[in-house]
Amino acid sequence: MQKQVKFACPLDCFDACSLIASVENGRVVRIKGGRDHPLTRGMICSKGRQLLERLYHPHRLLSPFKKKGRGWSKISWDQAICEIADQLTTIKQDYGTRAVLHYADAGYGGIIKSVDELFFNCYGGVTVPRGSLCWGAGMAAQKYDFGAALGHSPDELGDANVIIIWGRNPADTNPHLIRYLYQARKKGAIVILIDPIRTATANLADIHLCVRPATDGALALGMANLIIERGWMDQDYIHDHVLGFKRFRAYVRTFSMERVSGITGIDPSDIERAAGLYARRKPGCIVLGIGLQRYGNGGGTIRCIDALGAITGNIGIPGGGVNYANRRIAPYLAAAIAGGCGPAVNRRSFSLPQMGEFLNNAVDPPIRCLFIAKANPLVQMPHLHKTIDAFDRVPFKVVTDMFMTDTARHADLALPCTSVLEEEDIICSSMYSPYVNYSARAVEPPAGVMGEYDFFRALARKMNLDNYPFMPPLDFLKQAVGPLLEACHSDFGSLMKGAIKLPGTDTPWQDNSFSTPSGKYELYSEIALEAGLPPMPNFKAPLKGPPGFDLRLLTPHLKTSLHSQGFAFVDDPPLAHVNPLVLAEKQLAGKADAQVVSPNGRLQVRVKPDAAVSEGIVMIYEGWWHKSGAVNFLTDDVLSDMGEQAAYYDTFCNLEPLD
């Protein structure tokens, strides 16, 4: 007979879906959506279905492997633990703990695998990244404006009369949002999509503004100027709760409709229509995408858009807000992850998007060990040629993963890890869903696979780390969520029975008490000024490509994969979406294959004529592995204006015939 086990999807996307595993004779035979979850309600996407494929895939790592010359040999866990312990002990004695670089990202969204951070804190403080490959510029921007990035509960979309989806494609990447969009439209809400690509979400929108890449900030400032000129702003809200309005008003006066139209490529009448609908049909909600801030001017763009919510009084009201992320849970978990030793005080940090540059130049001490978990940086990092060369020069490298990823292939030790179906865990999303989910173990891990929690506990014992908290995994989970459950007036038993909603998630800033120095929404930020940034929302003209590279490369997320995880089973070359007019201009019309060339490298692609992609753009979904052709062999390791964010979308390229 089958048993049904409730677990949660660990992928770091917007939704953190509740799922059900059907288990028969100790094997998972089916995965379906959990219908009783208040947000995800039984829905499961193709990425979630891949969890079963990954669980029993023949290429899954089922034992530790050690590199021998150009090949690999199986070793025991005892051998792996002994070698890692010896290396870490020697490095600590000879160079200090900061000679170890620990990089763990969001390839798995549960709490139990954060034990790696706990271990390295107890080890003594190591080198860790700061900044972001994903969303750092937008997070920094909203911290200047609001004091934190907090999002509205998804069901509040039903209260909105106007919804602006700005640079986001929920039809592909946030499917549970679509139900709320339909509900809002049935109530009469107007949906506006702003995006340089006519994505699948455009089919749900009443208006699509096809903005030129990296000009969204100018569009927002032009809308703000019009709102102020026409008297559509909320003067009482501005007077009581907004700092710096007079300075902002003086700045946006220069963004006339004619100027903004010339910058963005959008007709003045369409700009006026969008501004009027948003300002005059309150409440108005803005839902921001992550791609908006992957330009050199990305953080400034988010601040310009945030300002629209402030001057119209669409902040702190149901159905309003400028929704980018929902950073509520991290403060509750910090103490458990730090462990009994407290936060590491000996850390050194580097700018994550420039990992290759840092590895090449690190001194006092140089990096002697890389430890990579929950990440595939040799696919996701910009400027891969530089990053791989620097990575290979580090003397000792360890990677934990379910598969022999491109990063694992360049390591000295590749350690297998457990699937979410083989661990008990607590899972949540910091992007959209306000719910915390209990995830039960469905099956035991296969012979030869040790979970990260057990591995780091064994490694700490081998190294005699007396300050390491040697507690059972369930006790660790209970300790980790204790402060959160207390804030929710709940307990662990209740969490095991069903999802718990994070406190205060319905309407952020409802009390108009912002987490800024002034306690107000800050159009003028002294903190930004102290950081060497413009104190107000500011538009910086987009970069232009160097001679011979006249196309901008956009690399958004694919519907069927979270970053590189879904590409483990793909051997095809990347698909380049290009406007037919561009293909004709490049004399590639009718060609099935071409190469995309940037100042950093070249990539063979299949060509897909696609009128949904604006002229001047080549769009290739990110995540392809080296065997197919990783897009980040083309990108550069430049940073955004704030948040030390990878400015992937400031990569310029050309399309050429195959040699």
XYZ file of C-alpha atoms in Angstrom:
659
model
C 0.000 0.000 0.000
C 1.081 3.576 -0.651
C 1.632 6.106 2.084
C 1.290 9.840 1.501
C 4.037 12.073 2.913
C 3.697 15.832 2.981
C 6.848 17.768 2.165
C 7.745 21.142 0.626
C 9.628 22.178 -2.486
C 13.107 23.435 -1.543
C 13.738 25.378 -4.751
C 14.473 29.038 -4.153
C 11.684 30.405 -6.323
C 8.729 32.537 -5.290
C 6.291 29.918 -4.049
C 7.808 27.147 -1.801
C 5.032 24.761 -2.829
C 3.427 22.204 -0.547
C 3.833 18.758 -2.130
C 2.770 15.173 -1.456
C 5.029 12.182 -2.086
C 3.370 8.817 -2.722
C 5.686 6.153 -1.267
C 5.475 2.464 -2.101
C 7.920 -0.189 -0.878
C 10.374 2.458 0.266
C 10.394 4.354 -3.048
C 8.702 7.577 -4.081
C 6.484 6.710 -7.039
C 4.663 10.018 -7.540
C 4.736 13.668 -6.521
C 1.657 15.878 -6.543
C 0.618 19.204 -5.088
C -0.685 19.510 -1.532
C -4.236 20.821 -1.852
C -4.604 22.060 1.720
C -1.867 24.712 1.473
C -3.448 28.196 1.633
C -1.233 29.601 -1.126
C -0.128 26.822 -3.475
C -3.399 24.799 -3.292
C -2.344 21.649 -5.071
C -0.443 23.224 -7.935
C 2.913 21.748 -8.967
C 5.163 23.071 -11.734
C 7.609 21.252 -13.974
C 10.500 22.202 -11.675
C 8.754 20.543 -8.739
C 8.110 17.396 -10.766
C 11.840 17.191 -11.487
C 12.432 16.434 -7.800
C 11.376 12.835 -8.497
C 13.536 12.603 -11.612
C 16.532 13.894 -9.668
C 15.898 11.518 -6.776
C 16.408 8.355 -8.845
C 18.441 9.653 -11.750
C 21.226 7.232 -12.812
C 23.793 10.056 -12.784
C 23.159 10.952 -9.146
C 26.257 10.878 -6.917
C 25.972 7.958 -4.478
C 29.374 8.099 -2.758
C 32.226 10.563 -2.194
C 34.608 10.883 -5.129
C 38.227 12.020 -5.168
C 39.924 13.378 -8.262
C 42.817 11.224 -9.485
C 44.619 12.861 -12.388
C 41.930 13.525 -14.970
C 39.588 10.914 -13.543
C 37.729 10.151 -10.330
C 37.763 7.318 -7.828
C 35.267 6.392 -5.142
C 36.369 6.826 -1.555
C 34.667 6.136 1.762
C 33.096 8.778 3.962
C 35.769 8.099 6.579
C 38.468 8.860 4.005
C 36.696 12.031 2.870
C 36.170 13.291 6.421
C 39.765 12.529 7.393
C 41.182 14.338 4.367
C 38.961 17.415 4.841
C 39.729 17.523 8.574
C 43.475 17.280 7.930
C 43.360 20.020 5.293
C 41.248 22.403 7.405
C 43.425 21.820 10.481
C 46.652 22.413 8.558
C 45.303 25.523 6.819
C 44.143 26.952 10.153
C 47.593 26.401 11.677
C 49.608 27.687 8.703
C 47.435 30.463 7.258
C 44.512 31.102 9.596
C 40.844 30.295 9.057
C 40.299 33.093 6.533
C 42.337 31.102 4.012
C 39.172 28.991 3.638
C 36.463 30.381 1.333
C 32.987 29.042 2.088
C 30.314 29.728 -0.510
C 26.773 28.434 0.016
C 23.909 29.833 -2.005
C 20.207 29.119 -2.471
C 20.215 25.859 -4.430
C 18.222 24.377 -1.545
C 15.858 26.519 0.497
C 15.566 24.525 3.722
C 16.990 25.211 7.167
C 18.688 21.866 7.823
C 21.395 22.433 5.204
C 22.385 25.765 6.761
C 24.460 23.629 9.084
C 27.463 24.368 6.844
C 27.402 27.986 7.982
C 27.157 26.848 11.586
C 30.216 24.627 11.104
C 32.410 27.341 9.597
C 31.357 29.792 12.298
C 32.572 27.283 14.887
C 35.727 26.611 12.848
C 36.742 30.198 13.469
C 35.434 32.543 10.810
C 36.290 32.168 7.146
C 36.143 34.129 3.893
C 32.562 34.546 2.709
C 30.889 36.432 -0.121
C 28.939 39.629 0.151
C 26.713 41.094 -2.535
C 24.562 39.049 -4.838
C 24.214 37.215 -8.119
C 20.458 37.504 -7.828
C 18.735 40.471 -6.204
C 21.190 42.558 -4.171
C 20.704 45.916 -5.896
C 16.952 45.849 -5.366
C 17.347 44.822 -1.744
C 19.747 47.710 -1.116
C 17.414 50.139 -2.881
C 14.387 49.233 -0.793
C 16.463 49.422 2.371
C 17.288 53.047 1.527
C 13.634 53.815 0.765
C 11.653 51.774 3.311
C 14.324 50.459 5.651
C 13.660 46.869 4.523
C 12.242 44.903 1.611
C 8.826 43.645 2.700
C 6.051 42.374 0.455
C 2.276 42.240 0.760
C 0.426 38.981 1.249
C -0.455 37.629 -2.237
C -4.191 37.575 -1.554
C -4.115 41.358 -1.147
C -3.905 41.654 -4.938
C -7.671 41.202 -4.856
C -7.942 44.643 -3.236
C -5.990 46.405 -6.000
C -7.665 48.418 -8.738
C -4.458 48.703 -10.763
C -1.616 46.194 -10.826
C 1.692 46.995 -12.533
C 3.804 43.909 -13.241
C 7.178 45.550 -13.805
C 9.933 43.397 -15.300
C 8.468 40.134 -14.009
C 7.047 37.107 -15.821
C 4.880 35.276 -13.268
C 3.323 33.100 -15.982
C 6.685 31.294 -16.119
C 8.395 31.959 -12.792
C 5.652 32.681 -10.209
C 2.570 30.699 -11.321
C 0.640 31.052 -8.075
C 0.519 34.796 -8.601
C -1.497 34.231 -11.776
C -4.583 33.068 -9.864
C -4.633 36.333 -7.933
C -4.233 38.338 -11.133
C -7.278 36.603 -12.605
C -9.257 37.271 -9.439
C -8.284 40.932 -9.446
C -9.243 41.333 -13.106
C -12.665 39.757 -12.448
C -13.192 42.498 -9.856
C -12.306 45.141 -12.452
C -8.593 45.670 -11.833
C -6.419 46.931 -14.711
C -3.190 44.970 -15.250
C -0.213 46.772 -16.823
C 2.898 44.882 -17.901
C 6.177 46.778 -18.355
C 8.834 44.600 -19.995
C 11.183 44.745 -23.018
C 10.034 41.197 -23.877
C 6.444 40.300 -24.734
C 6.403 37.413 -22.262
C 3.617 34.933 -21.608
C 2.381 37.309 -18.896
C 1.491 39.850 -21.607
C -1.491 37.652 -22.464
C -2.956 38.475 -19.045
C -2.319 42.222 -19.218
C -4.604 44.992 -20.424
C -1.612 47.154 -21.365
C 1.944 46.189 -22.316
C 4.584 48.917 -22.321
C 7.610 47.615 -24.216
C 10.347 49.593 -22.485
C 13.943 49.631 -23.715
C 16.305 47.718 -21.413
C 17.807 49.712 -18.525
C 15.476 52.687 -19.080
C 12.778 51.715 -16.552
C 14.041 54.348 -14.120
C 13.435 57.117 -16.646
C 9.929 55.776 -17.251
C 9.180 55.820 -13.519
C 10.507 59.375 -13.136
C 8.499 60.522 -16.140
C 5.372 59.020 -14.604
C 6.223 60.712 -11.293
C 6.650 64.068 -13.007
C 3.265 63.745 -14.693
C 1.575 62.648 -11.454
C 2.947 65.703 -9.665
C 2.132 68.126 -12.513
C -1.462 66.910 -12.732
C -1.964 66.986 -8.981
C -2.570 63.247 -8.793
C -0.203 62.741 -5.840
C -1.418 62.158 -2.279
C -0.395 65.421 -0.629
C -1.464 64.406 2.883
C 0.530 61.185 2.749
C 3.586 63.007 1.409
C 3.349 65.662 4.122
C 3.024 63.172 6.961
C 5.155 60.221 5.881
C 7.638 61.117 3.105
C 11.042 62.738 3.505
C 12.610 64.743 0.655
C 9.639 65.413 -1.606
C 10.606 68.984 -2.565
C 14.042 67.912 -3.765
C 12.520 64.974 -5.645
C 9.948 67.225 -7.322
C 12.681 69.559 -8.548
C 14.646 66.633 -10.005
C 11.770 64.950 -11.856
C 10.723 68.188 -13.580
C 13.448 67.497 -16.125
C 11.740 64.244 -17.169
C 9.243 65.601 -19.668
C 7.087 63.208 -21.669
C 9.069 63.961 -24.808
C 12.395 63.244 -23.124
C 11.141 60.072 -21.457
C 9.614 58.816 -24.679
C 12.925 59.320 -26.454
C 14.772 57.375 -23.765
C 12.309 54.503 -23.283
C 10.805 54.133 -26.751
C 7.274 54.388 -25.311
C 4.700 56.783 -26.786
C 3.902 59.763 -24.493
C 0.185 58.956 -24.568
C 0.866 55.459 -23.248
C 3.055 56.842 -20.448
C 0.302 59.282 -19.494
C -2.336 56.552 -19.539
C -0.303 54.259 -17.271
C 0.526 57.090 -14.834
C -3.089 58.220 -14.673
C -4.464 54.743 -14.061
C -1.959 54.009 -11.309
C -2.332 57.327 -9.476
C -6.103 57.817 -9.807
C -7.469 54.291 -9.307
C -6.148 53.569 -5.828
C -5.201 51.203 -4.439
C -2.453 50.494 -6.930
C 0.003 47.647 -6.575
C 3.435 47.324 -8.215
C 5.008 43.874 -8.489
C 8.706 44.086 -9.339
C 10.869 41.534 -11.109
C 14.463 40.666 -10.371
C 15.790 41.345 -13.879
C 15.078 45.080 -13.438
C 18.103 45.494 -11.188
C 20.603 43.418 -13.181
C 21.984 46.510 -14.902
C 24.629 48.995 -13.857
C 21.804 51.399 -12.921
C 19.648 48.651 -11.366
C 19.399 49.870 -7.780
C 18.576 53.402 -8.895
C 15.827 51.959 -11.089
C 14.162 50.263 -8.114
C 14.344 53.489 -6.103
C 12.679 55.389 -8.963
C 9.829 52.889 -9.058
C 9.485 52.820 -5.261
C 8.972 56.575 -5.399
C 5.760 56.104 -7.399
C 4.228 54.226 -4.495
C 5.281 56.905 -2.015
C 4.011 59.983 -3.836
C 0.627 58.385 -4.605
C 0.074 57.105 -1.061
C 0.002 53.506 -2.249
C 2.175 52.377 0.658
C 0.803 50.750 3.809
C -2.670 50.108 2.366
C -4.287 46.788 1.373
C -3.861 46.226 -2.346
C -0.901 48.605 -2.555
C 2.837 48.403 -2.071
C 5.908 48.103 -4.256
C 6.539 44.393 -3.910
C 10.042 43.113 -4.594
C 10.871 40.625 -1.827
C 9.602 39.522 1.557
C 12.601 39.444 3.890
C 10.911 38.474 7.139
C 12.206 35.109 8.246
C 16.013 35.576 8.270
C 16.200 37.512 11.577
C 14.379 34.694 13.359
C 16.901 32.085 12.201
C 20.176 33.965 12.683
C 20.879 32.766 16.226
C 20.445 29.062 15.400
C 22.675 29.265 12.344
C 25.385 31.058 14.326
C 25.346 28.193 16.821
C 26.598 28.254 20.385
C 29.768 30.049 19.326
C 27.901 33.167 18.262
C 28.476 35.069 15.005
C 31.951 34.613 13.570
C 34.032 37.728 14.220
C 37.033 36.740 12.137
C 35.322 36.760 8.761
C 36.712 38.277 5.605
C 34.388 39.099 2.727
C 34.630 39.669 -0.998
C 32.271 40.824 -3.734
C 30.551 37.663 -4.946
C 30.125 38.595 -8.629
C 33.891 39.141 -8.784
C 34.935 35.831 -7.237
C 37.510 35.159 -9.957
C 39.130 38.551 -9.437
C 39.240 38.003 -5.674
C 40.757 34.509 -5.927
C 43.467 35.839 -8.212
C 44.427 38.682 -5.883
C 43.684 37.506 -2.329
C 46.630 37.874 0.024
C 47.195 37.788 3.767
C 46.132 35.036 3.490
C 45.604 33.653 -0.018
C 42.723 31.232 -0.449
C 43.939 27.677 0.182
C 40.568 25.902 0.315
C 37.206 26.389 -1.391
C 34.123 24.765 0.108
C 31.025 25.046 -2.119
C 27.521 23.981 -1.057
C 24.036 24.495 -2.542
C 25.550 26.300 -5.525
C 27.021 25.812 -8.989
C 29.179 28.945 -9.345
C 31.131 27.698 -12.364
C 27.877 27.956 -14.298
C 26.198 30.904 -12.576
C 29.137 33.239 -11.966
C 29.785 35.986 -14.545
C 32.993 35.994 -16.592
C 33.403 32.229 -16.339
C 36.757 32.065 -18.120
C 38.373 34.167 -15.394
C 36.474 32.461 -12.578
C 37.339 28.921 -13.692
C 41.035 29.736 -14.115
C 41.173 31.227 -10.625
C 39.128 28.391 -9.128
C 41.485 25.768 -10.541
C 44.520 27.403 -8.926
C 43.167 26.958 -5.383
C 45.014 23.964 -3.862
C 42.041 22.189 -2.214
C 38.403 22.305 -3.284
C 35.322 20.500 -1.939
C 31.834 20.564 -3.494
C 28.642 18.977 -2.151
C 25.873 18.247 -4.661
C 23.518 15.554 -5.887
C 25.243 15.542 -9.287
C 28.666 15.996 -10.814
C 28.029 19.608 -11.763
C 30.529 21.742 -13.657
C 31.676 23.128 -10.306
C 32.064 19.640 -8.835
C 34.101 18.554 -11.882
C 36.701 21.208 -11.017
C 36.891 20.154 -7.349
C 39.220 17.727 -5.611
C 36.438 16.084 -3.619
C 32.824 15.741 -4.752
C 30.491 14.774 -1.911
C 26.943 13.508 -2.464
C 24.084 15.120 -0.581
C 20.535 14.220 0.301
C 17.374 15.219 -1.522
C 14.605 17.087 0.264
C 12.655 13.817 0.099
C 15.337 12.223 2.300
C 15.478 14.885 5.038
C 13.177 16.348 7.652
C 13.244 20.119 7.242
C 11.575 23.516 7.507
C 11.211 25.361 4.204
C 10.134 28.873 3.325
C 10.629 31.528 0.661
C 12.010 35.014 1.196
C 10.725 36.206 -2.171
C 6.929 35.919 -2.218
C 5.221 33.271 -0.085
C 4.526 34.377 3.519
C 4.222 30.769 4.741
C 6.640 28.517 6.609
C 6.302 24.822 5.749
C 7.215 21.636 7.567
C 8.752 19.069 5.212
C 8.697 15.437 6.353
C 11.169 12.769 5.262
C 9.566 10.530 2.645
C 12.290 7.895 2.173
C 15.702 7.010 3.532
C 18.745 8.180 1.530
C 20.422 5.510 -0.588
C 23.397 3.610 0.754
C 26.519 5.729 0.399
C 24.764 9.106 0.781
C 25.216 11.060 3.993
C 23.155 14.158 4.686
C 24.975 17.423 5.251
C 23.792 17.618 8.850
C 25.394 14.283 9.710
C 28.483 15.059 7.633
C 29.304 18.341 9.347
C 28.604 16.843 12.759
C 31.060 14.026 11.974
C 33.617 16.512 10.632
C 33.324 18.672 13.751
C 33.913 15.607 15.929
C 36.930 14.599 13.869
C 38.391 18.091 14.287
C 37.519 18.273 18.012
C 35.481 21.463 17.628
C 34.278 21.704 21.216
C 32.103 24.722 20.498
C 30.045 22.858 17.887
C 26.465 22.096 19.075
C 26.239 18.307 18.640
C 22.454 18.100 18.763
C 20.122 15.786 16.807
C 18.726 17.356 13.612
C 15.174 17.621 14.954
C 16.430 19.542 17.990
C 18.329 21.869 15.651
C 15.154 22.532 13.643
C 13.115 23.176 16.774
C 15.761 25.579 18.079
C 16.000 27.327 14.705
C 12.278 28.070 14.407
C 11.677 28.631 18.122
C 11.763 32.463 17.946
C 9.564 32.422 14.844
C 6.973 30.117 16.398
C 6.936 32.269 19.521
C 6.245 35.347 17.384
C 3.442 33.424 15.655
C 2.013 32.246 19.013
C 2.377 28.694 17.750
C 4.409 25.534 18.408
C 6.326 22.901 16.484
C 3.467 20.414 16.603
C 1.173 22.903 14.894
C 3.822 23.584 12.239
C 4.062 19.859 11.492
C 0.312 19.753 10.842
C 0.202 22.674 8.405
C 1.868 25.803 7.079
C 2.185 28.802 9.399
C 1.939 32.351 8.140
C 4.742 34.710 9.077
C 3.645 37.511 11.415
C 2.874 40.934 9.973
C 2.831 39.843 6.333
C -0.496 41.185 5.133
C 0.110 44.923 4.741
C 3.693 46.110 5.318
C 4.164 49.620 6.727
C 0.478 49.851 7.661
C 1.417 51.882 10.722
C 3.529 54.223 8.533
C 6.497 53.588 10.776
C 9.394 52.852 8.442
C 12.719 51.245 9.362
C 14.681 54.278 8.170
C 16.637 56.787 10.281
C 13.810 59.316 9.990
C 11.034 56.782 10.503
C 9.562 58.011 7.209
C 9.715 56.815 3.650
C 12.943 58.433 2.422
C 12.977 59.923 -1.042
C 16.134 61.585 0.227
C 18.438 59.130 2.007
C 21.414 60.310 4.022
C 22.563 56.684 4.294
C 22.741 56.433 0.501
C 24.669 59.701 0.403
C 27.151 58.408 3.009
C 27.643 55.320 0.816
C 28.695 57.565 -2.075
C 25.394 57.184 -3.942
C 22.859 59.755 -5.102
C 20.663 60.465 -2.087
C 17.502 60.521 -4.232
C 16.055 58.171 -6.834
C 18.256 58.774 -9.824
C 18.306 57.725 -13.457
C 21.665 56.905 -14.981
C 21.707 56.527 -18.750
C 22.147 52.912 -19.920
C 25.514 51.716 -21.069
C 26.185 51.192 -24.741
C 28.128 48.301 -26.162
C 31.704 48.659 -27.404
C 32.250 48.917 -31.155
C 31.128 45.774 -32.924
C 28.810 44.669 -30.105
C 25.464 46.321 -30.737
C 23.071 43.807 -29.132
C 22.279 43.573 -25.425
C 22.279 40.053 -23.950
C 19.397 39.281 -21.582
C 19.506 35.989 -19.648
C 16.249 35.528 -17.688
C 15.002 32.485 -15.787
C 13.450 29.583 -17.650
C 10.037 28.158 -16.805
C 11.369 24.607 -16.523
C 14.539 25.149 -14.492
C 15.731 26.927 -11.397
C 19.100 28.298 -12.519
C 21.231 25.322 -13.585
C 19.381 22.512 -11.784
C 17.090 21.493 -14.630
C 19.909 21.520 -17.174
C 21.638 18.485 -15.634
C 19.721 16.340 -18.125
C 20.020 18.610 -21.205
C 22.619 18.173 -23.941
C 21.284 20.597 -26.562
C 22.994 23.924 -27.313
C 21.341 27.062 -25.934
C 18.418 28.610 -27.763
C 18.869 32.283 -28.700
C 15.617 34.236 -29.110
C 16.138 37.043 -31.617
C 13.778 39.424 -33.397
C 13.402 38.433 -37.091
C 14.409 41.955 -38.175
C 17.730 41.559 -36.364
C 18.308 38.180 -37.999
C 17.686 39.721 -41.401
C 20.084 42.574 -40.636
C 22.773 40.088 -39.546
C 22.137 37.963 -42.667
C 21.050 35.061 -40.496
C 17.432 34.773 -41.623
C 16.600 31.118 -42.169
C 19.749 29.926 -40.370
C 19.246 27.273 -37.707
C 22.555 27.903 -35.947
C 24.792 30.870 -35.213
C 27.269 32.060 -32.627
C 26.846 34.798 -30.048
C 30.081 36.706 -29.539
C 30.914 39.076 -26.669
C 34.206 40.691 -25.609
C 34.627 37.738 -23.191
C 33.911 34.764 -25.422
C 31.692 33.099 -27.993
C 28.849 30.616 -27.772
C 27.269 28.361 -30.381
C 23.474 28.629 -30.280
C 20.360 27.499 -32.030
C 18.474 30.478 -33.407
C 14.784 31.043 -32.717
C 13.160 33.946 -34.605
C 10.973 35.588 -31.970
C 8.977 38.762 -32.563
C 8.268 38.950 -28.809
C 11.887 40.022 -28.299
C 12.554 43.674 -29.031
C 15.146 44.714 -31.572
C 18.585 45.263 -30.085
C 18.289 42.221 -27.782
C 19.496 38.640 -27.788
C 17.656 36.602 -25.149
C 19.118 33.295 -23.909
C 17.744 31.641 -20.797
C 20.396 31.194 -18.117
C 21.439 27.890 -16.540
C 22.984 25.929 -19.428
C 25.932 23.734 -18.394
C 29.328 23.776 -20.082
C 28.505 20.729 -22.211
C 25.780 22.772 -23.916
C 27.340 26.197 -23.642
C 26.970 28.299 -20.474
C 25.814 31.858 -21.165
C 28.176 33.210 -18.523
C 31.160 32.557 -20.755
C 29.825 35.732 -22.433
C 28.955 37.927 -19.437
C 31.274 40.336 -17.621
C 31.836 40.601 -13.863
C 30.706 44.237 -13.556
C 28.656 45.450 -10.595
C 25.424 47.346 -10.263
C 25.268 50.768 -8.636
C 24.414 49.375 -5.184
C 24.200 46.080 -3.349
C 27.262 44.651 -5.160
C 24.866 42.975 -7.581
C 26.031 41.210 -10.730
C 25.048 43.460 -13.639
C 24.537 40.526 -16.008
C 22.327 42.517 -18.350
C 25.063 45.028 -19.159
C 26.655 42.438 -21.441
C 26.793 43.347 -25.119
C 27.236 40.918 -27.962
C 26.977 40.310 -31.672
C 25.417 37.552 -33.748
C 27.623 35.932 -36.340
C 27.429 32.912 -38.666
C 29.172 29.766 -37.463
C 32.813 29.536 -38.498
